[in-house]
Amino acid sequence: MAELRGDPAAAESLHREGLAAALRTGDPRALAMALEGLAGILPPARAASLLGTATALRASVGTPLPAAERADTDRATARARTALGAEAFAAAFTAGEALPPAEQLALLDARP
């Protein structure tokens, strides 16, 4: 909700709390959901990469994104694709799909 209210700092803080909770559970689906949440508020190239990693996580356990959870992910995807263009979005998404989750998390930790 903070994202929709235009409060990116609060949104990022809440999404990072969700990420920490997901990591504690060890559930790949929870981790995917947390990465999708962060994709909604981070810069477009990072968003596309996070969406790729989330897609790979979901595929690894056979849990596609449910229709009821698509709205935020679709919004993040559209925002990133519009900002980057289709080719750059696809490249960043594909790179994210190939990136091991631990490396994606290290990139998130390295973000200033």
PDB file of N, CA and C in Angstrom:
ATOM      1  N   MET A   1       0.804  -1.190   0.000  1.00  0.00           N
ATOM      2  CA  MET A   1       0.000   0.000   0.000  1.00  0.00           C
ATOM      3  C   MET A   1       0.853   1.263   0.000  1.00  0.00           C
ATOM      4  N   ALA A   2       1.983   1.210   0.706  1.00  0.00           N
ATOM      5  CA  ALA A   2       2.851   2.383   0.744  1.00  0.00           C
ATOM      6  C   ALA A   2       3.313   2.753  -0.658  1.00  0.00           C
ATOM      7  N   GLU A   3       3.554   1.752  -1.491  1.00  0.00           N
ATOM      8  CA  GLU A   3       3.950   1.998  -2.876  1.00  0.00           C
ATOM      9  C   GLU A   3       2.854   2.766  -3.607  1.00  0.00           C
ATOM     10  N   LEU A   4       1.620   2.332  -3.449  1.00  0.00           N
ATOM     11  CA  LEU A   4       0.498   2.975  -4.132  1.00  0.00           C
ATOM     12  C   LEU A   4       0.204   4.367  -3.583  1.00  0.00           C
ATOM     13  N   ARG A   5       0.562   4.597  -2.316  1.00  0.00           N
ATOM     14  CA  ARG A   5       0.373   5.921  -1.716  1.00  0.00           C
ATOM     15  C   ARG A   5       1.495   6.880  -2.089  1.00  0.00           C
ATOM     16  N   GLY A   6       2.504   6.383  -2.806  1.00  0.00           N
ATOM     17  CA  GLY A   6       3.607   7.240  -3.205  1.00  0.00           C
ATOM     18  C   GLY A   6       4.647   7.436  -2.114  1.00  0.00           C
ATOM     19  N   ASP A   7       4.827   6.445  -1.254  1.00  0.00           N
ATOM     20  CA  ASP A   7       5.820   6.507  -0.177  1.00  0.00           C
ATOM     21  C   ASP A   7       6.857   5.418  -0.411  1.00  0.00           C
ATOM     22  N   PRO A   8       7.803   5.664  -1.342  1.00  0.00           N
ATOM     23  CA  PRO A   8       8.757   4.617  -1.705  1.00  0.00           C
ATOM     24  C   PRO A   8       9.649   4.157  -0.549  1.00  0.00           C
ATOM     25  N   ALA A   9      10.012   5.052   0.347  1.00  0.00           N
ATOM     26  CA  ALA A   9      10.873   4.652   1.469  1.00  0.00           C
ATOM     27  C   ALA A   9      10.144   3.669   2.384  1.00  0.00           C
ATOM     28  N   ALA A  10       8.901   3.973   2.702  1.00  0.00           N
ATOM     29  CA  ALA A  10       8.119   3.058   3.544  1.00  0.00           C
ATOM     30  C   ALA A  10       7.884   1.747   2.812  1.00  0.00           C
ATOM     31  N   ALA A  11       7.594   1.821   1.514  1.00  0.00           N
ATOM     32  CA  ALA A  11       7.358   0.609   0.729  1.00  0.00           C
ATOM     33  C   ALA A  11       8.597  -0.280   0.735  1.00  0.00           C
ATOM     34  N   GLU A  12       9.759   0.321   0.516  1.00  0.00           N
ATOM     35  CA  GLU A  12      10.982  -0.491   0.506  1.00  0.00           C
ATOM     36  C   GLU A  12      11.234  -1.107   1.871  1.00  0.00           C
ATOM     37  N   SER A  13      11.045  -0.340   2.926  1.00  0.00           N
ATOM     38  CA  SER A  13      11.245  -0.873   4.267  1.00  0.00           C
ATOM     39  C   SER A  13      10.326  -2.067   4.532  1.00  0.00           C
ATOM     40  N   LEU A  14       9.064  -1.929   4.168  1.00  0.00           N
ATOM     41  CA  LEU A  14       8.109  -3.009   4.390  1.00  0.00           C
ATOM     42  C   LEU A  14       8.432  -4.231   3.532  1.00  0.00           C
ATOM     43  N   HIS A  15       8.827  -3.996   2.287  1.00  0.00           N
ATOM     44  CA  HIS A  15       9.178  -5.124   1.413  1.00  0.00           C
ATOM     45  C   HIS A  15      10.440  -5.830   1.909  1.00  0.00           C
ATOM     46  N   ARG A  16      11.387  -5.067   2.448  1.00  0.00           N
ATOM     47  CA  ARG A  16      12.599  -5.703   2.993  1.00  0.00           C
ATOM     48  C   ARG A  16      12.273  -6.504   4.256  1.00  0.00           C
ATOM     49  N   GLU A  17      11.309  -6.030   5.045  1.00  0.00           N
ATOM     50  CA  GLU A  17      10.854  -6.826   6.193  1.00  0.00           C
ATOM     51  C   GLU A  17      10.230  -8.130   5.711  1.00  0.00           C
ATOM     52  N   GLY A  18       9.456  -8.043   4.647  1.00  0.00           N
ATOM     53  CA  GLY A  18       8.858  -9.240   4.059  1.00  0.00           C
ATOM     54  C   GLY A  18       9.912 -10.193   3.535  1.00  0.00           C
ATOM     55  N   LEU A  19      10.962  -9.637   2.948  1.00  0.00           N
ATOM     56  CA  LEU A  19      12.070 -10.460   2.457  1.00  0.00           C
ATOM     57  C   LEU A  19      12.741 -11.185   3.618  1.00  0.00           C
ATOM     58  N   ALA A  20      12.985 -10.479   4.711  1.00  0.00           N
ATOM     59  CA  ALA A  20      13.613 -11.114   5.882  1.00  0.00           C
ATOM     60  C   ALA A  20      12.738 -12.245   6.411  1.00  0.00           C
ATOM     61  N   ALA A  21      11.438 -12.030   6.453  1.00  0.00           N
ATOM     62  CA  ALA A  21      10.521 -13.077   6.917  1.00  0.00           C
ATOM     63  C   ALA A  21      10.548 -14.266   5.963  1.00  0.00           C
ATOM     64  N   ALA A  22      10.567 -13.990   4.670  1.00  0.00           N
ATOM     65  CA  ALA A  22      10.606 -15.069   3.680  1.00  0.00           C
ATOM     66  C   ALA A  22      11.878 -15.894   3.824  1.00  0.00           C
ATOM     67  N   LEU A  23      12.983 -15.215   4.064  1.00  0.00           N
ATOM     68  CA  LEU A  23      14.247 -15.930   4.239  1.00  0.00           C
ATOM     69  C   LEU A  23      14.205 -16.826   5.472  1.00  0.00           C
ATOM     70  N   ARG A  24      13.561 -16.356   6.522  1.00  0.00           N
ATOM     71  CA  ARG A  24      13.447 -17.176   7.739  1.00  0.00           C
ATOM     72  C   ARG A  24      12.650 -18.450   7.491  1.00  0.00           C
ATOM     73  N   THR A  25      11.661 -18.382   6.617  1.00  0.00           N
ATOM     74  CA  THR A  25      10.842 -19.568   6.357  1.00  0.00           C
ATOM     75  C   THR A  25      11.561 -20.573   5.468  1.00  0.00           C
ATOM     76  N   GLY A  26      12.439 -20.077   4.617  1.00  0.00           N
ATOM     77  CA  GLY A  26      13.111 -20.958   3.670  1.00  0.00           C
ATOM     78  C   GLY A  26      12.209 -21.411   2.527  1.00  0.00           C
ATOM     79  N   ASP A  27      11.037 -20.836   2.408  1.00  0.00           N
ATOM     80  CA  ASP A  27      10.068 -21.216   1.382  1.00  0.00           C
ATOM     81  C   ASP A  27      10.357 -20.463   0.081  1.00  0.00           C
ATOM     82  N   PRO A  28      10.691 -21.177  -1.008  1.00  0.00           N
ATOM     83  CA  PRO A  28      10.985 -20.495  -2.276  1.00  0.00           C
ATOM     84  C   PRO A  28       9.826 -19.632  -2.776  1.00  0.00           C
ATOM     85  N   ARG A  29       8.591 -20.056  -2.531  1.00  0.00           N
ATOM     86  CA  ARG A  29       7.451 -19.262  -2.974  1.00  0.00           C
ATOM     87  C   ARG A  29       7.384 -17.946  -2.206  1.00  0.00           C
ATOM     88  N   ALA A  30       7.645 -17.993  -0.912  1.00  0.00           N
ATOM     89  CA  ALA A  30       7.657 -16.771  -0.099  1.00  0.00           C
ATOM     90  C   ALA A  30       8.773 -15.847  -0.557  1.00  0.00           C
ATOM     91  N   LEU A  31       9.935 -16.417  -0.872  1.00  0.00           N
ATOM     92  CA  LEU A  31      11.050 -15.606  -1.364  1.00  0.00           C
ATOM     93  C   LEU A  31      10.687 -14.968  -2.704  1.00  0.00           C
ATOM     94  N   ALA A  32      10.054 -15.735  -3.584  1.00  0.00           N
ATOM     95  CA  ALA A  32       9.632 -15.190  -4.874  1.00  0.00           C
ATOM     96  C   ALA A  32       8.683 -14.014  -4.671  1.00  0.00           C
ATOM     97  N   MET A  33       7.738 -14.187  -3.766  1.00  0.00           N
ATOM     98  CA  MET A  33       6.766 -13.121  -3.499  1.00  0.00           C
ATOM     99  C   MET A  33       7.467 -11.861  -2.965  1.00  0.00           C
ATOM    100  N   ALA A  34       8.448 -12.045  -2.109  1.00  0.00           N
ATOM    101  CA  ALA A  34       9.183 -10.902  -1.565  1.00  0.00           C
ATOM    102  C   ALA A  34       9.966 -10.183  -2.662  1.00  0.00           C
ATOM    103  N   LEU A  35      10.591 -10.952  -3.557  1.00  0.00           N
ATOM    104  CA  LEU A  35      11.333 -10.335  -4.661  1.00  0.00           C
ATOM    105  C   LEU A  35      10.392  -9.593  -5.603  1.00  0.00           C
ATOM    106  N   GLU A  36       9.218 -10.172  -5.840  1.00  0.00           N
ATOM    107  CA  GLU A  36       8.225  -9.495  -6.685  1.00  0.00           C
ATOM    108  C   GLU A  36       7.772  -8.185  -6.048  1.00  0.00           C
ATOM    109  N   GLY A  37       7.637  -8.176  -4.736  1.00  0.00           N
ATOM    110  CA  GLY A  37       7.273  -6.947  -4.044  1.00  0.00           C
ATOM    111  C   GLY A  37       8.329  -5.872  -4.212  1.00  0.00           C
ATOM    112  N   LEU A  38       9.579  -6.258  -4.026  1.00  0.00           N
ATOM    113  CA  LEU A  38      10.677  -5.295  -4.198  1.00  0.00           C
ATOM    114  C   LEU A  38      10.760  -4.799  -5.636  1.00  0.00           C
ATOM    115  N   ALA A  39      10.409  -5.656  -6.586  1.00  0.00           N
ATOM    116  CA  ALA A  39      10.436  -5.248  -7.994  1.00  0.00           C
ATOM    117  C   ALA A  39       9.492  -4.086  -8.253  1.00  0.00           C
ATOM    118  N   GLY A  40       8.473  -3.956  -7.432  1.00  0.00           N
ATOM    119  CA  GLY A  40       7.527  -2.867  -7.618  1.00  0.00           C
ATOM    120  C   GLY A  40       8.056  -1.508  -7.242  1.00  0.00           C
ATOM    121  N   ILE A  41       9.173  -1.466  -6.509  1.00  0.00           N
ATOM    122  CA  ILE A  41       9.650  -0.164  -6.028  1.00  0.00           C
ATOM    123  C   ILE A  41      11.109   0.137  -6.383  1.00  0.00           C
ATOM    124  N   LEU A  42      11.841  -0.843  -6.874  1.00  0.00           N
ATOM    125  CA  LEU A  42      13.243  -0.606  -7.228  1.00  0.00           C
ATOM    126  C   LEU A  42      13.353  -0.148  -8.683  1.00  0.00           C
ATOM    127  N   PRO A  43      14.520   0.376  -9.064  1.00  0.00           N
ATOM    128  CA  PRO A  43      14.697   0.853 -10.443  1.00  0.00           C
ATOM    129  C   PRO A  43      14.381  -0.248 -11.469  1.00  0.00           C
ATOM    130  N   PRO A  44      13.968   0.144 -12.663  1.00  0.00           N
ATOM    131  CA  PRO A  44      13.476  -0.809 -13.660  1.00  0.00           C
ATOM    132  C   PRO A  44      14.397  -1.986 -13.980  1.00  0.00           C
ATOM    133  N   ALA A  45      15.684  -1.759 -14.164  1.00  0.00           N
ATOM    134  CA  ALA A  45      16.578  -2.871 -14.493  1.00  0.00           C
ATOM    135  C   ALA A  45      16.667  -3.863 -13.333  1.00  0.00           C
ATOM    136  N   ARG A  46      16.709  -3.353 -12.094  1.00  0.00           N
ATOM    137  CA  ARG A  46      16.710  -4.239 -10.917  1.00  0.00           C
ATOM    138  C   ARG A  46      15.386  -4.974 -10.828  1.00  0.00           C
ATOM    139  N   ALA A  47      14.293  -4.257 -11.110  1.00  0.00           N
ATOM    140  CA  ALA A  47      12.971  -4.875 -11.058  1.00  0.00           C
ATOM    141  C   ALA A  47      12.885  -6.050 -12.027  1.00  0.00           C
ATOM    142  N   ALA A  48      13.332  -5.847 -13.250  1.00  0.00           N
ATOM    143  CA  ALA A  48      13.271  -6.919 -14.245  1.00  0.00           C
ATOM    144  C   ALA A  48      14.098  -8.122 -13.798  1.00  0.00           C
ATOM    145  N   SER A  49      15.262  -7.869 -13.251  1.00  0.00           N
ATOM    146  CA  SER A  49      16.109  -8.953 -12.763  1.00  0.00           C
ATOM    147  C   SER A  49      15.440  -9.698 -11.602  1.00  0.00           C
ATOM    148  N   LEU A  50      14.861  -8.947 -10.666  1.00  0.00           N
ATOM    149  CA  LEU A  50      14.163  -9.565  -9.542  1.00  0.00           C
ATOM    150  C   LEU A  50      12.982 -10.402 -10.015  1.00  0.00           C
ATOM    151  N   LEU A  51      12.253  -9.904 -10.991  1.00  0.00           N
ATOM    152  CA  LEU A  51      11.124 -10.662 -11.533  1.00  0.00           C
ATOM    153  C   LEU A  51      11.598 -11.954 -12.184  1.00  0.00           C
ATOM    154  N   GLY A  52      12.746 -11.907 -12.845  1.00  0.00           N
ATOM    155  CA  GLY A  52      13.308 -13.125 -13.434  1.00  0.00           C
ATOM    156  C   GLY A  52      13.682 -14.147 -12.376  1.00  0.00           C
ATOM    157  N   THR A  53      14.333 -13.685 -11.305  1.00  0.00           N
ATOM    158  CA  THR A  53      14.704 -14.586 -10.223  1.00  0.00           C
ATOM    159  C   THR A  53      13.467 -15.174  -9.558  1.00  0.00           C
ATOM    160  N   ALA A  54      12.457 -14.344  -9.340  1.00  0.00           N
ATOM    161  CA  ALA A  54      11.215 -14.826  -8.729  1.00  0.00           C
ATOM    162  C   ALA A  54      10.553 -15.883  -9.611  1.00  0.00           C
ATOM    163  N   THR A  55      10.555 -15.659 -10.915  1.00  0.00           N
ATOM    164  CA  THR A  55       9.971 -16.637 -11.840  1.00  0.00           C
ATOM    165  C   THR A  55      10.721 -17.961 -11.764  1.00  0.00           C
ATOM    166  N   ALA A  56      12.049 -17.888 -11.711  1.00  0.00           N
ATOM    167  CA  ALA A  56      12.854 -19.115 -11.611  1.00  0.00           C
ATOM    168  C   ALA A  56      12.597 -19.838 -10.293  1.00  0.00           C
ATOM    169  N   LEU A  57      12.457 -19.092  -9.212  1.00  0.00           N
ATOM    170  CA  LEU A  57      12.155 -19.707  -7.918  1.00  0.00           C
ATOM    171  C   LEU A  57      10.816 -20.429  -7.965  1.00  0.00           C
ATOM    172  N   ARG A  58       9.823 -19.773  -8.519  1.00  0.00           N
ATOM    173  CA  ARG A  58       8.500 -20.398  -8.606  1.00  0.00           C
ATOM    174  C   ARG A  58       8.563 -21.663  -9.467  1.00  0.00           C
ATOM    175  N   ALA A  59       9.280 -21.598 -10.584  1.00  0.00           N
ATOM    176  CA  ALA A  59       9.400 -22.757 -11.466  1.00  0.00           C
ATOM    177  C   ALA A  59      10.124 -23.907 -10.772  1.00  0.00           C
ATOM    178  N   SER A  60      11.086 -23.579  -9.917  1.00  0.00           N
ATOM    179  CA  SER A  60      11.874 -24.626  -9.250  1.00  0.00           C
ATOM    180  C   SER A  60      11.044 -25.488  -8.315  1.00  0.00           C
ATOM    181  N   VAL A  61       9.920 -24.963  -7.846  1.00  0.00           N
ATOM    182  CA  VAL A  61       9.047 -25.722  -6.949  1.00  0.00           C
ATOM    183  C   VAL A  61       7.658 -25.945  -7.558  1.00  0.00           C
ATOM    184  N   GLY A  62       7.515 -25.626  -8.835  1.00  0.00           N
ATOM    185  CA  GLY A  62       6.252 -25.879  -9.524  1.00  0.00           C
ATOM    186  C   GLY A  62       5.075 -25.075  -9.021  1.00  0.00           C
ATOM    187  N   THR A  63       5.337 -23.820  -8.620  1.00  0.00           N
ATOM    188  CA  THR A  63       4.256 -22.961  -8.127  1.00  0.00           C
ATOM    189  C   THR A  63       4.202 -21.669  -8.943  1.00  0.00           C
ATOM    190  N   PRO A  64       3.468 -21.697 -10.045  1.00  0.00           N
ATOM    191  CA  PRO A  64       3.345 -20.464 -10.833  1.00  0.00           C
ATOM    192  C   PRO A  64       2.626 -19.378 -10.033  1.00  0.00           C
ATOM    193  N   LEU A  65       2.795 -18.174 -10.481  1.00  0.00           N
ATOM    194  CA  LEU A  65       2.152 -17.033  -9.831  1.00  0.00           C
ATOM    195  C   LEU A  65       0.633 -17.161  -9.951  1.00  0.00           C
ATOM    196  N   PRO A  66      -0.076 -17.245  -8.818  1.00  0.00           N
ATOM    197  CA  PRO A  66      -1.538 -17.357  -8.885  1.00  0.00           C
ATOM    198  C   PRO A  66      -2.171 -16.081  -9.437  1.00  0.00           C
ATOM    199  N   ALA A  67      -3.276 -16.249 -10.118  1.00  0.00           N
ATOM    200  CA  ALA A  67      -3.978 -15.108 -10.708  1.00  0.00           C
ATOM    201  C   ALA A  67      -4.304 -14.043  -9.667  1.00  0.00           C
ATOM    202  N   ALA A  68      -4.648 -14.462  -8.461  1.00  0.00           N
ATOM    203  CA  ALA A  68      -5.022 -13.515  -7.403  1.00  0.00           C
ATOM    204  C   ALA A  68      -3.843 -12.649  -6.955  1.00  0.00           C
ATOM    205  N   GLU A  69      -2.629 -13.070  -7.259  1.00  0.00           N
ATOM    206  CA  GLU A  69      -1.437 -12.324  -6.830  1.00  0.00           C
ATOM    207  C   GLU A  69      -0.769 -11.593  -7.990  1.00  0.00           C
ATOM    208  N   ARG A  70      -1.394 -11.578  -9.146  1.00  0.00           N
ATOM    209  CA  ARG A  70      -0.763 -11.024 -10.347  1.00  0.00           C
ATOM    210  C   ARG A  70      -0.754  -9.501 -10.429  1.00  0.00           C
ATOM    211  N   ALA A  71      -1.671  -8.824  -9.804  1.00  0.00           N
ATOM    212  CA  ALA A  71      -1.822  -7.381 -10.024  1.00  0.00           C
ATOM    213  C   ALA A  71      -0.536  -6.608  -9.741  1.00  0.00           C
ATOM    214  N   ASP A  72       0.076  -6.834  -8.579  1.00  0.00           N
ATOM    215  CA  ASP A  72       1.303  -6.094  -8.241  1.00  0.00           C
ATOM    216  C   ASP A  72       2.453  -6.479  -9.167  1.00  0.00           C
ATOM    217  N   THR A  73       2.565  -7.768  -9.459  1.00  0.00           N
ATOM    218  CA  THR A  73       3.645  -8.223 -10.341  1.00  0.00           C
ATOM    219  C   THR A  73       3.433  -7.697 -11.758  1.00  0.00           C
ATOM    220  N   ASP A  74       2.206  -7.711 -12.230  1.00  0.00           N
ATOM    221  CA  ASP A  74       1.930  -7.162 -13.560  1.00  0.00           C
ATOM    222  C   ASP A  74       2.246  -5.673 -13.618  1.00  0.00           C
ATOM    223  N   ARG A  75       1.933  -4.940 -12.540  1.00  0.00           N
ATOM    224  CA  ARG A  75       2.237  -3.503 -12.494  1.00  0.00           C
ATOM    225  C   ARG A  75       3.753  -3.281 -12.529  1.00  0.00           C
ATOM    226  N   ALA A  76       4.500  -4.065 -11.753  1.00  0.00           N
ATOM    227  CA  ALA A  76       5.966  -3.936 -11.735  1.00  0.00           C
ATOM    228  C   ALA A  76       6.558  -4.288 -13.099  1.00  0.00           C
ATOM    229  N   THR A  77       6.019  -5.330 -13.717  1.00  0.00           N
ATOM    230  CA  THR A  77       6.489  -5.743 -15.041  1.00  0.00           C
ATOM    231  C   THR A  77       6.226  -4.642 -16.067  1.00  0.00           C
ATOM    232  N   ALA A  78       5.036  -4.103 -16.077  1.00  0.00           N
ATOM    233  CA  ALA A  78       4.688  -3.057 -17.043  1.00  0.00           C
ATOM    234  C   ALA A  78       5.553  -1.816 -16.842  1.00  0.00           C
ATOM    235  N   ARG A  79       5.764  -1.436 -15.582  1.00  0.00           N
ATOM    236  CA  ARG A  79       6.585  -0.255 -15.294  1.00  0.00           C
ATOM    237  C   ARG A  79       8.014  -0.452 -15.803  1.00  0.00           C
ATOM    238  N   ALA A  80       8.590  -1.620 -15.514  1.00  0.00           N
ATOM    239  CA  ALA A  80       9.974  -1.883 -15.930  1.00  0.00           C
ATOM    240  C   ALA A  80      10.080  -2.003 -17.446  1.00  0.00           C
ATOM    241  N   ARG A  81       9.130  -2.702 -18.063  1.00  0.00           N
ATOM    242  CA  ARG A  81       9.175  -2.884 -19.522  1.00  0.00           C
ATOM    243  C   ARG A  81       9.015  -1.538 -20.237  1.00  0.00           C
ATOM    244  N   THR A  82       8.141  -0.687 -19.739  1.00  0.00           N
ATOM    245  CA  THR A  82       7.947   0.631 -20.342  1.00  0.00           C
ATOM    246  C   THR A  82       9.214   1.478 -20.214  1.00  0.00           C
ATOM    247  N   ALA A  83       9.838   1.438 -19.044  1.00  0.00           N
ATOM    248  CA  ALA A  83      11.033   2.245 -18.808  1.00  0.00           C
ATOM    249  C   ALA A  83      12.236   1.745 -19.600  1.00  0.00           C
ATOM    250  N   LEU A  84      12.365   0.422 -19.713  1.00  0.00           N
ATOM    251  CA  LEU A  84      13.556  -0.152 -20.340  1.00  0.00           C
ATOM    252  C   LEU A  84      13.404  -0.423 -21.829  1.00  0.00           C
ATOM    253  N   GLY A  85      12.176  -0.637 -22.266  1.00  0.00           N
ATOM    254  CA  GLY A  85      11.939  -1.149 -23.614  1.00  0.00           C
ATOM    255  C   GLY A  85      11.930  -2.668 -23.552  1.00  0.00           C
ATOM    256  N   ALA A  86      11.282  -3.269 -24.540  1.00  0.00           N
ATOM    257  CA  ALA A  86      11.074  -4.717 -24.516  1.00  0.00           C
ATOM    258  C   ALA A  86      12.375  -5.510 -24.510  1.00  0.00           C
ATOM    259  N   GLU A  87      13.351  -5.108 -25.330  1.00  0.00           N
ATOM    260  CA  GLU A  87      14.600  -5.878 -25.422  1.00  0.00           C
ATOM    261  C   GLU A  87      15.413  -5.805 -24.140  1.00  0.00           C
ATOM    262  N   ALA A  88      15.579  -4.612 -23.593  1.00  0.00           N
ATOM    263  CA  ALA A  88      16.364  -4.473 -22.362  1.00  0.00           C
ATOM    264  C   ALA A  88      15.661  -5.150 -21.190  1.00  0.00           C
ATOM    265  N   PHE A  89      14.327  -5.052 -21.158  1.00  0.00           N
ATOM    266  CA  PHE A  89      13.588  -5.743 -20.111  1.00  0.00           C
ATOM    267  C   PHE A  89      13.828  -7.242 -20.211  1.00  0.00           C
ATOM    268  N   ALA A  90      13.685  -7.792 -21.413  1.00  0.00           N
ATOM    269  CA  ALA A  90      13.868  -9.235 -21.608  1.00  0.00           C
ATOM    270  C   ALA A  90      15.276  -9.666 -21.210  1.00  0.00           C
ATOM    271  N   ALA A  91      16.272  -8.857 -21.547  1.00  0.00           N
ATOM    272  CA  ALA A  91      17.648  -9.204 -21.191  1.00  0.00           C
ATOM    273  C   ALA A  91      17.847  -9.218 -19.675  1.00  0.00           C
ATOM    274  N   ALA A  92      17.327  -8.206 -18.990  1.00  0.00           N
ATOM    275  CA  ALA A  92      17.468  -8.145 -17.531  1.00  0.00           C
ATOM    276  C   ALA A  92      16.676  -9.260 -16.857  1.00  0.00           C
ATOM    277  N   PHE A  93      15.481  -9.547 -17.362  1.00  0.00           N
ATOM    278  CA  PHE A  93      14.649 -10.620 -16.821  1.00  0.00           C
ATOM    279  C   PHE A  93      15.355 -11.960 -16.977  1.00  0.00           C
ATOM    280  N   THR A  94      15.886 -12.224 -18.167  1.00  0.00           N
ATOM    281  CA  THR A  94      16.587 -13.476 -18.437  1.00  0.00           C
ATOM    282  C   THR A  94      17.830 -13.605 -17.570  1.00  0.00           C
ATOM    283  N   ALA A  95      18.543 -12.504 -17.392  1.00  0.00           N
ATOM    284  CA  ALA A  95      19.718 -12.535 -16.502  1.00  0.00           C
ATOM    285  C   ALA A  95      19.286 -12.873 -15.076  1.00  0.00           C
ATOM    286  N   GLY A  96      18.173 -12.315 -14.637  1.00  0.00           N
ATOM    287  CA  GLY A  96      17.651 -12.618 -13.305  1.00  0.00           C
ATOM    288  C   GLY A  96      17.226 -14.062 -13.159  1.00  0.00           C
ATOM    289  N   GLU A  97      16.631 -14.624 -14.218  1.00  0.00           N
ATOM    290  CA  GLU A  97      16.237 -16.035 -14.178  1.00  0.00           C
ATOM    291  C   GLU A  97      17.450 -16.941 -13.958  1.00  0.00           C
ATOM    292  N   ALA A  98      18.578 -16.561 -14.545  1.00  0.00           N
ATOM    293  CA  ALA A  98      19.786 -17.377 -14.459  1.00  0.00           C
ATOM    294  C   ALA A  98      20.581 -17.114 -13.181  1.00  0.00           C
ATOM    295  N   LEU A  99      20.267 -16.053 -12.480  1.00  0.00           N
ATOM    296  CA  LEU A  99      21.024 -15.664 -11.293  1.00  0.00           C
ATOM    297  C   LEU A  99      20.576 -16.481 -10.089  1.00  0.00           C
ATOM    298  N   PRO A 100      21.505 -17.171  -9.435  1.00  0.00           N
ATOM    299  CA  PRO A 100      21.116 -17.902  -8.226  1.00  0.00           C
ATOM    300  C   PRO A 100      20.526 -16.941  -7.190  1.00  0.00           C
ATOM    301  N   PRO A 101      19.504 -17.360  -6.468  1.00  0.00           N
ATOM    302  CA  PRO A 101      18.882 -16.473  -5.483  1.00  0.00           C
ATOM    303  C   PRO A 101      19.878 -15.856  -4.504  1.00  0.00           C
ATOM    304  N   ALA A 102      20.873 -16.602  -4.082  1.00  0.00           N
ATOM    305  CA  ALA A 102      21.860 -16.054  -3.141  1.00  0.00           C
ATOM    306  C   ALA A 102      22.598 -14.865  -3.745  1.00  0.00           C
ATOM    307  N   GLU A 103      22.882 -14.929  -5.037  1.00  0.00           N
ATOM    308  CA  GLU A 103      23.559 -13.806  -5.696  1.00  0.00           C
ATOM    309  C   GLU A 103      22.617 -12.607  -5.825  1.00  0.00           C
ATOM    310  N   GLN A 104      21.359 -12.875  -6.124  1.00  0.00           N
ATOM    311  CA  GLN A 104      20.379 -11.791  -6.202  1.00  0.00           C
ATOM    312  C   GLN A 104      20.253 -11.100  -4.844  1.00  0.00           C
ATOM    313  N   LEU A 105      20.235 -11.891  -3.783  1.00  0.00           N
ATOM    314  CA  LEU A 105      20.141 -11.320  -2.432  1.00  0.00           C
ATOM    315  C   LEU A 105      21.380 -10.504  -2.093  1.00  0.00           C
ATOM    316  N   ALA A 106      22.551 -10.973  -2.522  1.00  0.00           N
ATOM    317  CA  ALA A 106      23.779 -10.213  -2.279  1.00  0.00           C
ATOM    318  C   ALA A 106      23.729  -8.865  -2.994  1.00  0.00           C
ATOM    319  N   LEU A 107      23.169  -8.851  -4.194  1.00  0.00           N
ATOM    320  CA  LEU A 107      23.015  -7.587  -4.923  1.00  0.00           C
ATOM    321  C   LEU A 107      22.068  -6.644  -4.181  1.00  0.00           C
ATOM    322  N   LEU A 108      21.012  -7.196  -3.612  1.00  0.00           N
ATOM    323  CA  LEU A 108      20.081  -6.366  -2.839  1.00  0.00           C
ATOM    324  C   LEU A 108      20.778  -5.791  -1.599  1.00  0.00           C
ATOM    325  N   ASP A 109      21.602  -6.609  -0.954  1.00  0.00           N
ATOM    326  CA  ASP A 109      22.322  -6.143   0.235  1.00  0.00           C
ATOM    327  C   ASP A 109      23.341  -5.074  -0.099  1.00  0.00           C
ATOM    328  N   ALA A 110      23.890  -5.139  -1.319  1.00  0.00           N
ATOM    329  CA  ALA A 110      24.927  -4.189  -1.730  1.00  0.00           C
ATOM    330  C   ALA A 110      24.338  -2.851  -2.158  1.00  0.00           C
ATOM    331  N   ARG A 111      23.028  -2.813  -2.362  1.00  0.00           N
ATOM    332  CA  ARG A 111      22.386  -1.579  -2.814  1.00  0.00           C
ATOM    333  C   ARG A 111      22.527  -0.513  -1.722  1.00  0.00           C
ATOM    334  N   PRO A 112      22.989   0.694  -2.124  1.00  0.00           N
ATOM    335  CA  PRO A 112      23.144   1.758  -1.098  1.00  0.00           C
ATOM    336  C   PRO A 112      21.834   2.159  -0.478  1.00  0.00           C
TER     337      PRO A 112
END
